[in-house]
Amino acid sequence: MRRGFLTALALVSATAVAGDPTTRQLSPFHTVQVNVPFNTLIQPATGNTYSVSIDAEQAVKDKFRATLLNNILALDIYGSIQTSQPVLITVILPASQLQEVDVSSSAQVSVAGGFSANPFTATNTGSSRLSFLGLNAPTVNVQYSGQGSGSVVVDAANRNVRITGSSVGSGGVKYNRGQCNVQGTFPASICKQDPNLRIPPQ
């Protein structure tokens, strides 16, 4: 079991009203684990900022936790929730620091352009759509082990991006440029290139 300084960050505020984002500044981290069924946006900071925010009804905020351990930021929900409003989680960290995104829930996870760590790892163990806009990492390692129809979508910043990895589920990798060689257990090709693929800016 890993040892380290464990901080449970309860993103709640007695004065917050439904729909007002609640933000918490964090210590440095390089990996984001998304274990919540909410839309999640990961953005590069303009400086040396590390933070996480949630825009949701207060009842959702009360059960949301962001746990920081050994440079890994884990996003979780404790207990059942019901909400009629959309939920958005935003994670911010320096462009050179993001090394891995690990998604284990059914969610839409978007990584904004500007990140450049090498190598970079994208792991999808659920039925989520994990999208990268303008990814500038020379090497991207994709690991997919879900049983659903999850996918990894890469809008590469240039033709030098190499996408490698493995898949033991039915998910695939969609990309617009670069090289893709992801090995899978299904006969169909895991890599599907679409030169016209575009991910709208977040």
C-alpha angles and dihedrals in degrees: 000000000000118000124208146110106309119200121181108203112201106198098209133127128191091214098043119112127207111286096022111119116239114210132193126190113226143198116254121293135166104196130061120201113194111201097156129091093233135109106266128194123195114197135181115247123237089226136001096311124143115186147140127207136182127205107197146104114299092250089061093045090054091062099039118103132184110197122194118201130154093346092309121120111205120193115205144162120221113208133356121308138197122193136162093197129079117257124216126186118193123195120191128191138145115292095240096049106063107099104158143017116197118189122188101162138069102266146117107255118185126188112200123224124274104060113127111171115144120242102022124192127207116188123185116181097161139047095279130129109235111193131187120198116204094345109192100186110124091216126035119187112201122196119182121177104153126123096219134070097279120151144192116222119195123193096187121208092222145359093264095074112115118202116198137158142091141282129202095175137060095268124113145198121246117193140163106208142007126044127307126194110162115158118221141182094230121082094234118087114267092206117071117180121206113176089196094054111131129172113206114240113261 
